[in-house]
PDB file of C-alpha atoms in Angstrom:
ATOM      1  CA  MET A   8      52.577 124.518  83.437  1.00 45.00           C
ATOM      2  CA  LYS A   9      55.050 123.191  80.951  1.00 48.00           C
ATOM      3  CA  LYS A  10      55.445 119.478  80.635  1.00 48.00           C
ATOM      4  CA  ILE A  11      58.865 118.077  81.484  1.00 52.00           C
ATOM      5  CA  SER A  12      60.265 116.201  78.518  1.00 57.00           C
ATOM      6  CA  PHE A  13      61.167 112.510  78.752  1.00 50.00           C
ATOM      7  CA  GLN A  14      64.825 113.392  78.051  1.00 58.00           C
ATOM      8  CA  VAL A  15      64.944 115.797  81.025  1.00 47.00           C
ATOM      9  CA  LEU A  16      63.339 113.203  83.307  1.00 46.00           C
ATOM     10  CA  LEU A  17      65.833 110.598  82.152  1.00 47.00           C
ATOM     11  CA  THR A  18      68.762 112.956  82.777  1.00 49.00           C
ATOM     12  CA  LEU A  19      67.499 113.829  86.264  1.00 43.00           C
ATOM     13  CA  SER A  20      66.972 110.168  87.099  1.00 48.00           C
ATOM     14  CA  ILE A  21      70.508 109.280  86.066  1.00 45.00           C
ATOM     15  CA  PHE A  22      71.904 112.208  88.071  1.00 43.00           C
ATOM     16  CA  PHE A  23      70.133 111.207  91.280  1.00 43.00           C
ATOM     17  CA  LEU A  24      71.005 107.549  90.784  1.00 44.00           C
ATOM     18  CA  LEU A  25      74.690 108.405  90.442  1.00 43.00           C
ATOM     19  CA  ALA A  26      74.557 110.753  93.426  1.00 41.00           C
ATOM     20  CA  SER A  27      73.007 108.078  95.602  1.00 42.00           C
ATOM     21  CA  THR A  28      75.651 105.521  94.617  1.00 42.00           C
ATOM     22  CA  CYS A  29      78.655 107.809  94.837  1.00 43.00           C
ATOM     23  CA  PRO A  30      81.743 105.648  95.428  1.00 51.00           C
ATOM     24  CA  ALA A  31      83.611 105.848  98.703  1.00 59.00           C
ATOM     25  CA  THR A  32      86.786 107.852  98.962  1.00 74.00           C
ATOM     26  CA  ASP A  33      89.702 105.615  97.987  1.00 89.00           C
ATOM     27  CA  MET A  34      92.833 105.620 100.135  1.00 93.00           C
ATOM     28  CA  ALA A  35      95.659 103.145 100.692  1.00 96.00           C
ATOM     29  CA  ILE A  36      97.926 102.144 103.560  1.00 96.00           C
ATOM     30  CA  MET A  37     101.271 100.407 103.068  1.00 96.00           C
ATOM     31  CA  THR A  38     101.745  97.619 105.602  1.00 95.00           C
ATOM     32  CA  GLY A  39     103.846  94.452 105.370  1.00 89.00           C
ATOM     33  CA  SER A  40     103.510  90.680 105.201  1.00 86.00           C
ATOM     34  CA  SER A  41      99.978  89.302 105.512  1.00 86.00           C
ATOM     35  CA  LYS A  42     101.129  87.440 108.640  1.00 81.00           C
ATOM     36  CA  GLY A  43     102.730  90.508 110.213  1.00 84.00           C
ATOM     37  CA  THR A  44     101.394  93.028 112.737  1.00 88.00           C
ATOM     38  CA  TYR A  45     101.415  95.953 110.269  1.00 92.00           C
ATOM     39  CA  TYR A  46      98.967  94.154 108.000  1.00 93.00           C
ATOM     40  CA  GLN A  47      96.629  93.296 110.874  1.00 93.00           C
ATOM     41  CA  PHE A  48      96.681  96.935 112.007  1.00 96.00           C
ATOM     42  CA  GLY A  49      95.837  97.943 108.450  1.00 96.00           C
ATOM     43  CA  LEU A  50      92.808  95.645 108.430  1.00 97.00           C
ATOM     44  CA  ASN A  51      91.626  97.137 111.737  1.00 96.00           C
ATOM     45  CA  LEU A  52      91.917 100.651 110.292  1.00 97.00           C
ATOM     46  CA  LYS A  53      90.096  99.559 107.146  1.00 96.00           C
ATOM     47  CA  THR A  54      87.117  98.532 109.293  1.00 94.00           C
ATOM     48  CA  LEU A  55      87.061 101.939 111.007  1.00 91.00           C
ATOM     49  CA  ALA A  56      87.474 103.856 107.749  1.00 92.00           C
ATOM     50  CA  GLN A  57      84.428 102.166 106.226  1.00 91.00           C
ATOM     51  CA  LYS A  58      82.292 103.868 108.865  1.00 84.00           C
ATOM     52  CA  GLU A  59      83.229 107.222 107.282  1.00 84.00           C
ATOM     53  CA  GLY A  60      82.739 106.104 103.695  1.00 89.00           C
ATOM     54  CA  ILE A  61      86.485 105.670 103.141  1.00 91.00           C
ATOM     55  CA  ASN A  62      87.666 102.601 101.261  1.00 94.00           C
ATOM     56  CA  LEU A  63      91.111 101.970 102.738  1.00 95.00           C
ATOM     57  CA  ASP A  64      93.105  99.545 100.615  1.00 96.00           C
ATOM     58  CA  VAL A  65      95.492  97.525 102.800  1.00 96.00           C
ATOM     59  CA  VAL A  66      98.614  96.945 100.694  1.00 95.00           C
ATOM     60  CA  ASN A  67     101.135  94.174 101.333  1.00 92.00           C
ATOM     61  CA  SER A  68     104.778  95.205 101.118  1.00 91.00           C
ATOM     62  CA  ASN A  69     108.324  94.254 102.040  1.00 85.00           C
ATOM     63  CA  GLY A  70     108.056  96.574 105.038  1.00 85.00           C
ATOM     64  CA  SER A  71     109.301  99.911 106.321  1.00 87.00           C
ATOM     65  CA  VAL A  72     111.881 100.843 103.686  1.00 86.00           C
ATOM     66  CA  GLU A  73     109.434 100.220 100.859  1.00 90.00           C
ATOM     67  CA  ASN A  74     106.608 101.867 102.786  1.00 93.00           C
ATOM     68  CA  ILE A  75     108.292 105.198 103.493  1.00 92.00           C
ATOM     69  CA  TYR A  76     109.269 105.662  99.852  1.00 93.00           C
ATOM     70  CA  ALA A  77     105.834 104.555  98.630  1.00 94.00           C
ATOM     71  CA  VAL A  78     104.095 107.169 100.792  1.00 95.00           C
ATOM     72  CA  PHE A  79     106.510 109.779  99.437  1.00 94.00           C
ATOM     73  CA  LYS A  80     106.352 108.780  95.775  1.00 91.00           C
ATOM     74  CA  ARG A  81     103.541 106.401  94.847  1.00 91.00           C
ATOM     75  CA  PRO A  82     100.218 107.862  93.627  1.00 88.00           C
ATOM     76  CA  ARG A  83      97.110 107.295  95.757  1.00 87.00           C
ATOM     77  CA  THR A  84      99.181 106.055  98.704  1.00 93.00           C
ATOM     78  CA  GLN A  85      98.361 108.249 101.672  1.00 94.00           C
ATOM     79  CA  LEU A  86      99.422 106.193 104.686  1.00 97.00           C
ATOM     80  CA  GLY A  87     102.116 103.767 105.747  1.00 96.00           C
ATOM     81  CA  ILE A  88     103.469 102.084 108.869  1.00 96.00           C
ATOM     82  CA  VAL A  89     107.234 102.310 109.321  1.00 93.00           C
ATOM     83  CA  GLN A  90     109.830 101.649 112.001  1.00 90.00           C
ATOM     84  CA  SER A  91     111.181 104.608 113.928  1.00 89.00           C
ATOM     85  CA  ASP A  92     114.786 103.683 113.090  1.00 86.00           C
ATOM     86  CA  VAL A  93     113.951 103.927 109.375  1.00 85.00           C
ATOM     87  CA  LEU A  94     112.581 107.422 109.998  1.00 82.00           C
ATOM     88  CA  ALA A  95     115.714 108.298 111.971  1.00 81.00           C
ATOM     89  CA  PHE A  96     117.966 106.961 109.227  1.00 83.00           C
ATOM     90  CA  VAL A  97     116.228 109.010 106.532  1.00 84.00           C
ATOM     91  CA  ALA A  98     116.345 112.171 108.652  1.00 80.00           C
ATOM     92  CA  LYS A  99     120.029 111.709 109.445  1.00 79.00           C
ATOM     93  CA  VAL A 100     121.322 111.258 105.885  1.00 81.00           C
ATOM     94  CA  GLN A 101     121.887 114.797 104.651  1.00 76.00           C
ATOM     95  CA  THR A 102     124.070 113.975 101.650  1.00 83.00           C
ATOM     96  CA  ASP A 103     121.252 112.673  99.446  1.00 85.00           C
ATOM     97  CA  GLU A 104     118.788 115.232  98.059  1.00 90.00           C
ATOM     98  CA  THR A 105     115.959 112.750  97.635  1.00 90.00           C
ATOM     99  CA  LEU A 106     116.257 111.552 101.226  1.00 89.00           C
ATOM    100  CA  LYS A 107     116.244 115.168 102.383  1.00 89.00           C
ATOM    101  CA  LYS A 108     112.980 115.687 100.474  1.00 91.00           C
ATOM    102  CA  ILE A 109     111.511 112.535 101.996  1.00 90.00           C
ATOM    103  CA  ALA A 110     112.429 113.757 105.490  1.00 88.00           C
ATOM    104  CA  ARG A 111     110.626 117.063 104.770  1.00 89.00           C
ATOM    105  CA  LYS A 112     107.527 115.533 103.219  1.00 92.00           C
ATOM    106  CA  ILE A 113     106.883 112.499 105.429  1.00 93.00           C
ATOM    107  CA  LYS A 114     104.796 113.419 108.469  1.00 94.00           C
ATOM    108  CA  MET A 115     103.911 111.483 111.600  1.00 95.00           C
ATOM    109  CA  VAL A 116     100.244 110.699 112.172  1.00 97.00           C
ATOM    110  CA  PHE A 117     100.661 108.703 115.397  1.00 96.00           C
ATOM    111  CA  PRO A 118     103.360 106.723 117.157  1.00 95.00           C
ATOM    112  CA  LEU A 119     102.005 103.224 117.652  1.00 95.00           C
ATOM    113  CA  TYR A 120     103.686 100.420 119.590  1.00 93.00           C
ATOM    114  CA  ASN A 121     107.048  98.849 120.267  1.00 91.00           C
ATOM    115  CA  GLU A 122     108.153  96.189 117.805  1.00 91.00           C
ATOM    116  CA  GLU A 123     110.269  93.542 119.449  1.00 94.00           C
ATOM    117  CA  ILE A 124     113.330  92.300 117.606  1.00 96.00           C
ATOM    118  CA  HIS A 125     112.795  88.557 117.343  1.00 97.00           C
ATOM    119  CA  LEU A 126     116.004  86.592 116.891  1.00 98.00           C
ATOM    120  CA  VAL A 127     114.977  82.972 116.368  1.00 98.00           C
ATOM    121  CA  GLY A 128     117.594  80.288 115.938  1.00 97.00           C
ATOM    122  CA  LYS A 129     118.883  76.843 116.714  1.00 97.00           C
ATOM    123  CA  ALA A 130     118.615  75.781 120.336  1.00 95.00           C
ATOM    124  CA  ASP A 131     122.396  75.645 120.841  1.00 95.00           C
ATOM    125  CA  ILE A 132     122.888  79.374 120.138  1.00 96.00           C
ATOM    126  CA  ARG A 133     122.906  81.117 123.523  1.00 95.00           C
ATOM    127  CA  SER A 134     123.254  84.814 122.644  1.00 95.00           C
ATOM    128  CA  PHE A 135     123.318  87.440 119.921  1.00 96.00           C
ATOM    129  CA  GLU A 136     127.120  87.557 120.115  1.00 94.00           C
ATOM    130  CA  GLU A 137     127.293  83.887 119.096  1.00 95.00           C
ATOM    131  CA  LEU A 138     125.964  84.754 115.629  1.00 96.00           C
ATOM    132  CA  SER A 139     129.567  85.323 114.586  1.00 91.00           C
ATOM    133  CA  GLN A 140     130.365  82.855 111.810  1.00 89.00           C
ATOM    134  CA  LYS A 141     126.712  81.727 111.617  1.00 96.00           C
ATOM    135  CA  ARG A 142     124.394  81.799 108.615  1.00 97.00           C
ATOM    136  CA  VAL A 143     121.799  84.425 109.479  1.00 98.00           C
ATOM    137  CA  ALA A 144     118.698  85.581 107.599  1.00 98.00           C
ATOM    138  CA  ILE A 145     118.574  89.384 107.942  1.00 96.00           C
ATOM    139  CA  GLY A 146     115.289  90.112 106.176  1.00 93.00           C
ATOM    140  CA  GLU A 147     114.319  90.778 102.611  1.00 90.00           C
ATOM    141  CA  GLU A 148     116.037  93.688 100.923  1.00 87.00           C
ATOM    142  CA  GLY A 149     113.917  96.772 101.494  1.00 78.00           C
ATOM    143  CA  SER A 150     112.264  95.583 104.694  1.00 85.00           C
ATOM    144  CA  GLY A 151     112.476  97.225 108.101  1.00 85.00           C
ATOM    145  CA  THR A 152     114.030  94.040 109.455  1.00 92.00           C
ATOM    146  CA  TYR A 153     116.772  94.423 106.846  1.00 92.00           C
ATOM    147  CA  LEU A 154     117.686  97.952 107.994  1.00 89.00           C
ATOM    148  CA  THR A 155     117.440  97.183 111.714  1.00 93.00           C
ATOM    149  CA  THR A 156     119.628  94.097 111.410  1.00 94.00           C
ATOM    150  CA  LYS A 157     122.272  95.977 109.458  1.00 91.00           C
ATOM    151  CA  LEU A 158     122.237  98.776 112.038  1.00 89.00           C
ATOM    152  CA  LEU A 159     122.450  96.260 114.867  1.00 93.00           C
ATOM    153  CA  PHE A 160     125.492  94.517 113.401  1.00 93.00           C
ATOM    154  CA  LYS A 161     127.088  97.900 112.690  1.00 89.00           C
ATOM    155  CA  ILE A 162     126.742  99.308 116.219  1.00 89.00           C
ATOM    156  CA  THR A 163     127.688  96.087 118.042  1.00 93.00           C
ATOM    157  CA  GLY A 164     130.552  94.990 115.807  1.00 93.00           C
ATOM    158  CA  VAL A 165     129.117  91.482 115.567  1.00 94.00           C
ATOM    159  CA  SER A 166     129.646  90.039 112.104  1.00 91.00           C
ATOM    160  CA  PRO A 167     127.783  86.901 110.959  1.00 95.00           C
ATOM    161  CA  GLY A 168     129.552  84.430 108.742  1.00 93.00           C
ATOM    162  CA  GLU A 169     126.864  84.836 106.063  1.00 95.00           C
ATOM    163  CA  SER A 170     124.036  87.363 105.789  1.00 96.00           C
ATOM    164  CA  VAL A 171     121.109  85.865 103.892  1.00 97.00           C
ATOM    165  CA  GLU A 172     118.698  88.424 102.426  1.00 96.00           C
ATOM    166  CA  ILE A 173     115.347  86.616 102.308  1.00 95.00           C
ATOM    167  CA  GLY A 174     111.814  87.191 103.563  1.00 92.00           C
ATOM    168  CA  THR A 175     110.533  85.867 106.866  1.00 93.00           C
ATOM    169  CA  GLU A 176     108.515  82.899 105.612  1.00 94.00           C
ATOM    170  CA  GLN A 177     111.394  81.656 103.471  1.00 96.00           C
ATOM    171  CA  ALA A 178     113.802  82.276 106.339  1.00 97.00           C
ATOM    172  CA  LEU A 179     111.707  80.202 108.733  1.00 97.00           C
ATOM    173  CA  ALA A 180     111.502  77.353 106.221  1.00 97.00           C
ATOM    174  CA  ARG A 181     115.278  77.394 105.802  1.00 97.00           C
ATOM    175  CA  LEU A 182     115.826  77.606 109.559  1.00 97.00           C
ATOM    176  CA  LYS A 183     113.657  74.538 110.047  1.00 97.00           C
ATOM    177  CA  ASP A 184     115.477  72.554 107.345  1.00 96.00           C
ATOM    178  CA  GLY A 185     118.865  73.524 108.798  1.00 96.00           C
ATOM    179  CA  SER A 186     120.254  75.522 105.856  1.00 97.00           C
ATOM    180  CA  ILE A 187     120.579  78.646 108.050  1.00 98.00           C
ATOM    181  CA  ASP A 188     121.300  78.993 111.776  1.00 98.00           C
ATOM    182  CA  ALA A 189     119.154  81.968 112.809  1.00 98.00           C
ATOM    183  CA  MET A 190     116.761  84.608 111.512  1.00 98.00           C
ATOM    184  CA  PHE A 191     115.701  88.128 112.475  1.00 97.00           C
ATOM    185  CA  TYR A 192     112.156  89.447 112.344  1.00 95.00           C
ATOM    186  CA  VAL A 193     111.189  92.884 113.662  1.00 92.00           C
ATOM    187  CA  ALA A 194     107.486  92.729 114.531  1.00 89.00           C
ATOM    188  CA  GLY A 195     105.179  93.315 117.449  1.00 86.00           C
ATOM    189  CA  LYS A 196     104.566  90.259 119.584  1.00 89.00           C
ATOM    190  CA  PRO A 197     102.784  87.955 119.196  1.00 88.00           C
ATOM    191  CA  VAL A 198     103.906  87.222 115.630  1.00 89.00           C
ATOM    192  CA  LYS A 199     101.352  85.098 113.779  1.00 88.00           C
ATOM    193  CA  LEU A 200     104.054  83.322 111.764  1.00 92.00           C
ATOM    194  CA  PHE A 201     105.835  82.107 114.872  1.00 95.00           C
ATOM    195  CA  LYS A 202     102.624  81.133 116.685  1.00 94.00           C
ATOM    196  CA  GLU A 203     101.320  79.040 113.823  1.00 94.00           C
ATOM    197  CA  ASN A 204     104.429  77.686 112.097  1.00 96.00           C
ATOM    198  CA  ILE A 205     106.834  76.656 114.867  1.00 97.00           C
ATOM    199  CA  SER A 206     106.363  73.681 117.193  1.00 96.00           C
ATOM    200  CA  ARG A 207     108.480  72.226 119.982  1.00 95.00           C
ATOM    201  CA  GLU A 208     109.614  69.491 117.604  1.00 96.00           C
ATOM    202  CA  ASP A 209     111.443  72.129 115.524  1.00 96.00           C
ATOM    203  CA  ASN A 210     113.892  72.601 118.430  1.00 96.00           C
ATOM    204  CA  LEU A 211     114.156  76.370 117.939  1.00 97.00           C
ATOM    205  CA  LYS A 212     114.399  79.187 120.482  1.00 97.00           C
ATOM    206  CA  ILE A 213     114.245  82.964 120.801  1.00 98.00           C
ATOM    207  CA  ILE A 214     117.821  84.134 121.337  1.00 98.00           C
ATOM    208  CA  PRO A 215     118.348  87.026 123.795  1.00 97.00           C
ATOM    209  CA  ILE A 216     119.814  90.359 122.663  1.00 97.00           C
ATOM    210  CA  THR A 217     121.416  91.996 125.708  1.00 96.00           C
ATOM    211  CA  SER A 218     124.564  93.574 124.257  1.00 93.00           C
ATOM    212  CA  GLN A 219     125.320  96.880 125.992  1.00 93.00           C
ATOM    213  CA  LYS A 220     125.975  98.554 122.647  1.00 92.00           C
ATOM    214  CA  ALA A 221     122.597  97.354 121.385  1.00 92.00           C
ATOM    215  CA  THR A 222     120.676  98.506 124.471  1.00 91.00           C
ATOM    216  CA  ASP A 223     122.397 101.895 124.341  1.00 87.00           C
ATOM    217  CA  PHE A 224     120.903 102.409 120.865  1.00 86.00           C
ATOM    218  CA  TYR A 225     117.529 100.659 121.146  1.00 89.00           C
ATOM    219  CA  PRO A 226     115.105 100.491 124.102  1.00 87.00           C
ATOM    220  CA  LYS A 227     115.097  97.279 126.125  1.00 92.00           C
ATOM    221  CA  ALA A 228     112.157  94.931 125.765  1.00 94.00           C
ATOM    222  CA  GLU A 229     111.190  91.397 126.566  1.00 95.00           C
ATOM    223  CA  ILE A 230     109.149  88.574 125.096  1.00 96.00           C
ATOM    224  CA  PRO A 231     107.314  87.006 128.061  1.00 96.00           C
ATOM    225  CA  ALA A 232     107.243  83.251 128.611  1.00 97.00           C
ATOM    226  CA  GLY A 233     104.326  81.656 126.799  1.00 96.00           C
ATOM    227  CA  THR A 234     104.066  84.339 124.115  1.00 96.00           C
ATOM    228  CA  TYR A 235     104.524  81.404 121.739  1.00 97.00           C
ATOM    229  CA  PRO A 236     103.388  77.855 122.534  1.00 96.00           C
ATOM    230  CA  TRP A 237     106.953  76.525 122.205  1.00 97.00           C
ATOM    231  CA  GLN A 238     108.543  79.266 124.380  1.00 97.00           C
ATOM    232  CA  ASP A 239     108.852  78.489 128.100  1.00 95.00           C
ATOM    233  CA  GLU A 240     111.092  81.311 129.350  1.00 96.00           C
ATOM    234  CA  THR A 241     110.977  85.096 129.174  1.00 98.00           C
ATOM    235  CA  VAL A 242     113.587  86.411 126.720  1.00 98.00           C
ATOM    236  CA  GLU A 243     115.283  89.814 126.897  1.00 98.00           C
ATOM    237  CA  THR A 244     115.580  91.705 123.632  1.00 97.00           C
ATOM    238  CA  ILE A 245     115.327  95.228 122.198  1.00 96.00           C
ATOM    239  CA  ALA A 246     112.622  97.064 120.271  1.00 94.00           C
ATOM    240  CA  VAL A 247     111.838  99.817 117.802  1.00 92.00           C
ATOM    241  CA  LYS A 248     108.693 101.954 117.641  1.00 91.00           C
ATOM    242  CA  ALA A 249     106.151 101.448 114.856  1.00 92.00           C
ATOM    243  CA  VAL A 250     104.860 104.757 113.466  1.00 95.00           C
ATOM    244  CA  LEU A 251     101.879 105.636 111.278  1.00 97.00           C
ATOM    245  CA  VAL A 252     102.987 108.211 108.693  1.00 96.00           C
ATOM    246  CA  SER A 253     101.526 110.204 105.830  1.00 96.00           C
ATOM    247  CA  TYR A 254     102.613 112.559 103.077  1.00 94.00           C
ATOM    248  CA  ASN A 255     102.437 116.312 103.678  1.00 93.00           C
ATOM    249  CA  PHE A 256      99.295 116.766 101.564  1.00 91.00           C
ATOM    250  CA  ARG A 257      97.908 120.216 100.948  1.00 85.00           C
ATOM    251  CA  ASN A 258      94.733 119.080  99.190  1.00 79.00           C
ATOM    252  CA  TYR A 259      91.585 117.190 100.217  1.00 80.00           C
ATOM    253  CA  TYR A 260      93.639 114.163 101.321  1.00 89.00           C
ATOM    254  CA  CYS A 261      94.790 116.323 104.215  1.00 92.00           C
ATOM    255  CA  ASN A 262      91.244 116.177 105.594  1.00 90.00           C
ATOM    256  CA  HIS A 263      90.895 112.458 104.926  1.00 91.00           C
ATOM    257  CA  VAL A 264      94.124 111.647 106.770  1.00 94.00           C
ATOM    258  CA  GLY A 265      92.822 113.810 109.604  1.00 94.00           C
ATOM    259  CA  THR A 266      89.580 111.835 109.563  1.00 92.00           C
ATOM    260  CA  ILE A 267      91.488 108.553 109.883  1.00 94.00           C
ATOM    261  CA  ALA A 268      93.429 110.001 112.831  1.00 95.00           C
ATOM    262  CA  ARG A 269      90.203 111.186 114.480  1.00 95.00           C
ATOM    263  CA  LEU A 270      88.702 107.722 114.042  1.00 95.00           C
ATOM    264  CA  ILE A 271      91.710 106.115 115.724  1.00 96.00           C
ATOM    265  CA  ALA A 272      91.640 108.543 118.651  1.00 96.00           C
ATOM    266  CA  ASP A 273      87.873 108.202 119.147  1.00 95.00           C
ATOM    267  CA  ASN A 274      87.834 104.417 118.886  1.00 95.00           C
ATOM    268  CA  MET A 275      90.854 103.263 120.871  1.00 96.00           C
ATOM    269  CA  ASP A 276      88.610 101.270 123.221  1.00 96.00           C
ATOM    270  CA  TRP A 277      87.097  99.439 120.260  1.00 95.00           C
ATOM    271  CA  LEU A 278      90.525  98.803 118.726  1.00 96.00           C
ATOM    272  CA  MET A 279      91.915  97.447 121.991  1.00 96.00           C
ATOM    273  CA  GLU A 280      88.953  95.120 122.365  1.00 95.00           C
ATOM    274  CA  ASN A 281      88.535  93.986 118.759  1.00 94.00           C
ATOM    275  CA  GLY A 282      91.840  94.637 117.014  1.00 94.00           C
ATOM    276  CA  HIS A 283      95.315  93.140 117.138  1.00 92.00           C
ATOM    277  CA  PRO A 284      96.602  92.631 120.733  1.00 90.00           C
ATOM    278  CA  LYS A 285      99.261  95.298 120.142  1.00 91.00           C
ATOM    279  CA  TRP A 286      96.577  98.031 120.183  1.00 95.00           C
ATOM    280  CA  LYS A 287      96.595  97.616 123.976  1.00 95.00           C
ATOM    281  CA  PHE A 288     100.162  98.996 123.998  1.00 93.00           C
ATOM    282  CA  VAL A 289      99.603 101.986 121.710  1.00 95.00           C
ATOM    283  CA  ASP A 290     100.352 105.401 123.210  1.00 93.00           C
ATOM    284  CA  LEU A 291      99.089 108.051 120.777  1.00 95.00           C
ATOM    285  CA  ASP A 292     100.820 110.789 122.809  1.00 92.00           C
ATOM    286  CA  TYR A 293     104.257 109.180 122.948  1.00 89.00           C
ATOM    287  CA  PRO A 294     106.886 111.889 122.168  1.00 86.00           C
ATOM    288  CA  LEU A 295     108.784 110.454 119.200  1.00 84.00           C
ATOM    289  CA  LYS A 296     112.096 112.269 119.161  1.00 79.00           C
ATOM    290  CA  GLY A 297     112.664 114.416 116.098  1.00 75.00           C
ATOM    291  CA  TRP A 298     109.158 114.083 114.649  1.00 82.00           C
ATOM    292  CA  GLU A 299     106.205 116.444 114.943  1.00 82.00           C
ATOM    293  CA  GLN A 300     102.645 115.412 114.298  1.00 92.00           C
ATOM    294  CA  TYR A 301     101.161 116.238 110.881  1.00 94.00           C
ATOM    295  CA  ASP A 302      99.318 119.568 111.186  1.00 93.00           C
ATOM    296  CA  CYS A 303      96.282 118.144 109.329  1.00 92.00           C
ATOM    297  CA  VAL A 304      96.039 115.554 112.088  1.00 95.00           C
ATOM    298  CA  ARG A 305      96.419 118.123 114.866  1.00 93.00           C
ATOM    299  CA  ARG A 306      93.612 120.249 113.425  1.00 92.00           C
ATOM    300  CA  SER A 307      91.321 117.237 113.114  1.00 92.00           C
ATOM    301  CA  LEU A 308      92.006 116.165 116.704  1.00 93.00           C
ATOM    302  CA  GLN A 309      91.210 119.658 117.978  1.00 89.00           C
ATOM    303  CA  LYS A 310      87.722 119.523 116.491  1.00 71.00           C
ATOM    304  CA  LYS A 311      84.871 118.478 118.752  1.00 51.00           C
ATOM    305  CA  PRO A 312      84.664 114.678 118.530  1.00 50.00           C
ATOM    306  CA  GLN A 313      81.538 113.318 116.883  1.00 48.00           C
ATOM    307  CA  LYS A 314      79.676 110.407 118.421  1.00 44.00           C
ATOM    308  CA  ARG A 315      80.524 107.262 116.503  1.00 43.00           C
ATOM    309  CA  THR A 316      78.882 103.871 116.541  1.00 41.00           C
ATOM    310  CA  VAL A 317      81.794 102.682 116.850  1.00 43.00           C
ATOM    311  CA  GLN A 318      96.192  97.063  93.115  1.00 42.00           C
ATOM    312  CA  GLN A 319      97.317  97.205  90.249  1.00 43.00           C
ATOM    313  CA  PRO A 320     100.732  95.819  89.062  1.00 44.00           C
ATOM    314  CA  ARG A 321     103.414  98.389  89.818  1.00 47.00           C
ATOM    315  CA  LYS A 322     106.543  99.066  87.870  1.00 54.00           C
ATOM    316  CA  LYS A 323     109.592  98.369  90.005  1.00 59.00           C
ATOM    317  CA  GLU A 324     111.714 101.465  90.504  1.00 68.00           C
ATOM    318  CA  ASP A 325     114.829 102.337  92.389  1.00 75.00           C
ATOM    319  CA  ASN A 326     114.287 103.265  96.035  1.00 79.00           C
ATOM    320  CA  PRO A 327     116.772 105.906  97.238  1.00 77.00           C
ATOM    321  CA  VAL A 328     116.217 104.914 100.877  1.00 76.00           C
ATOM    322  CA  LEU A 329     117.336 101.383 100.074  1.00 75.00           C
ATOM    323  CA  ASP A 330     120.276 102.693  98.014  1.00 78.00           C
ATOM    324  CA  ALA A 331     121.401 104.833 100.946  1.00 76.00           C
ATOM    325  CA  ILE A 332     121.271 101.838 103.298  1.00 75.00           C
ATOM    326  CA  LYS A 333     123.413  99.819 100.898  1.00 74.00           C
ATOM    327  CA  ASN A 334     125.934 102.642 100.578  1.00 75.00           C
ATOM    328  CA  THR A 335     126.065 103.238 104.347  1.00 76.00           C
ATOM    329  CA  PHE A 336     126.805  99.721 105.533  1.00 73.00           C
TER     330      PHE A 336
END
């Protein structure tokens, strides 16, 4: 019997060591502010993905407009959470070739939950219509709040005196110091920012949105009394649907996105018990008009379920979705 050389033994040892420490599959999900519901959902999915050896990077962003383009364009970005009205806007604009490509390539994984439109303002503002001539924060450029607010003003004909394009945390600070009169934030209740950073002493309120033109376009919703410690009465508003999306991959990421979808479907009880409160309102079978489920997801869901125990700096580039919004309104 021939002796095995030291060099061969060393090579085999290195091979088996590397095989046993093979890194997890790397994926990323675009979410939103660290105090927003998207980000919390991302963290919940990260926990599930780890059970399948998938390292899911939860990426902060400005929100839906950035997210949909990142999933379409950015390398190693397989998933994103976006508002349904952003999806509808992209699908509707047929004059821009890039947006047409995005509409073809972006695929729905699951519809998620309704995101209530929070309009928070000074206590003397009684209704959405009274925003005329007020200073209103409409969300940071590129966020879902930004698009929804612009759409809302467009369809209702209400025109604020000044539209201030800033993020939610800055908007709340300016609302509290009196330099603006109201702010919009599209996010699933309860919003962490509003629970932790507003008190009764701030003398702020959630302003109802009941305009007929608004409710004809968006589904009605409400924010029940006590959702926030400083909120005593139920407030009527409107909502959009949050949607988990992916790119139309035709390589191994197709299977990994399917695995994530399978994990969600198999572990809804765990998510409702341990995840963000909004998981209790997720309907994975909700028929989102105009959008079919990603075929990689459908195939994964049709497989027999298995028993489960339960970034670098990026170069800023133009976003054609954002450009289209600017040119539309």
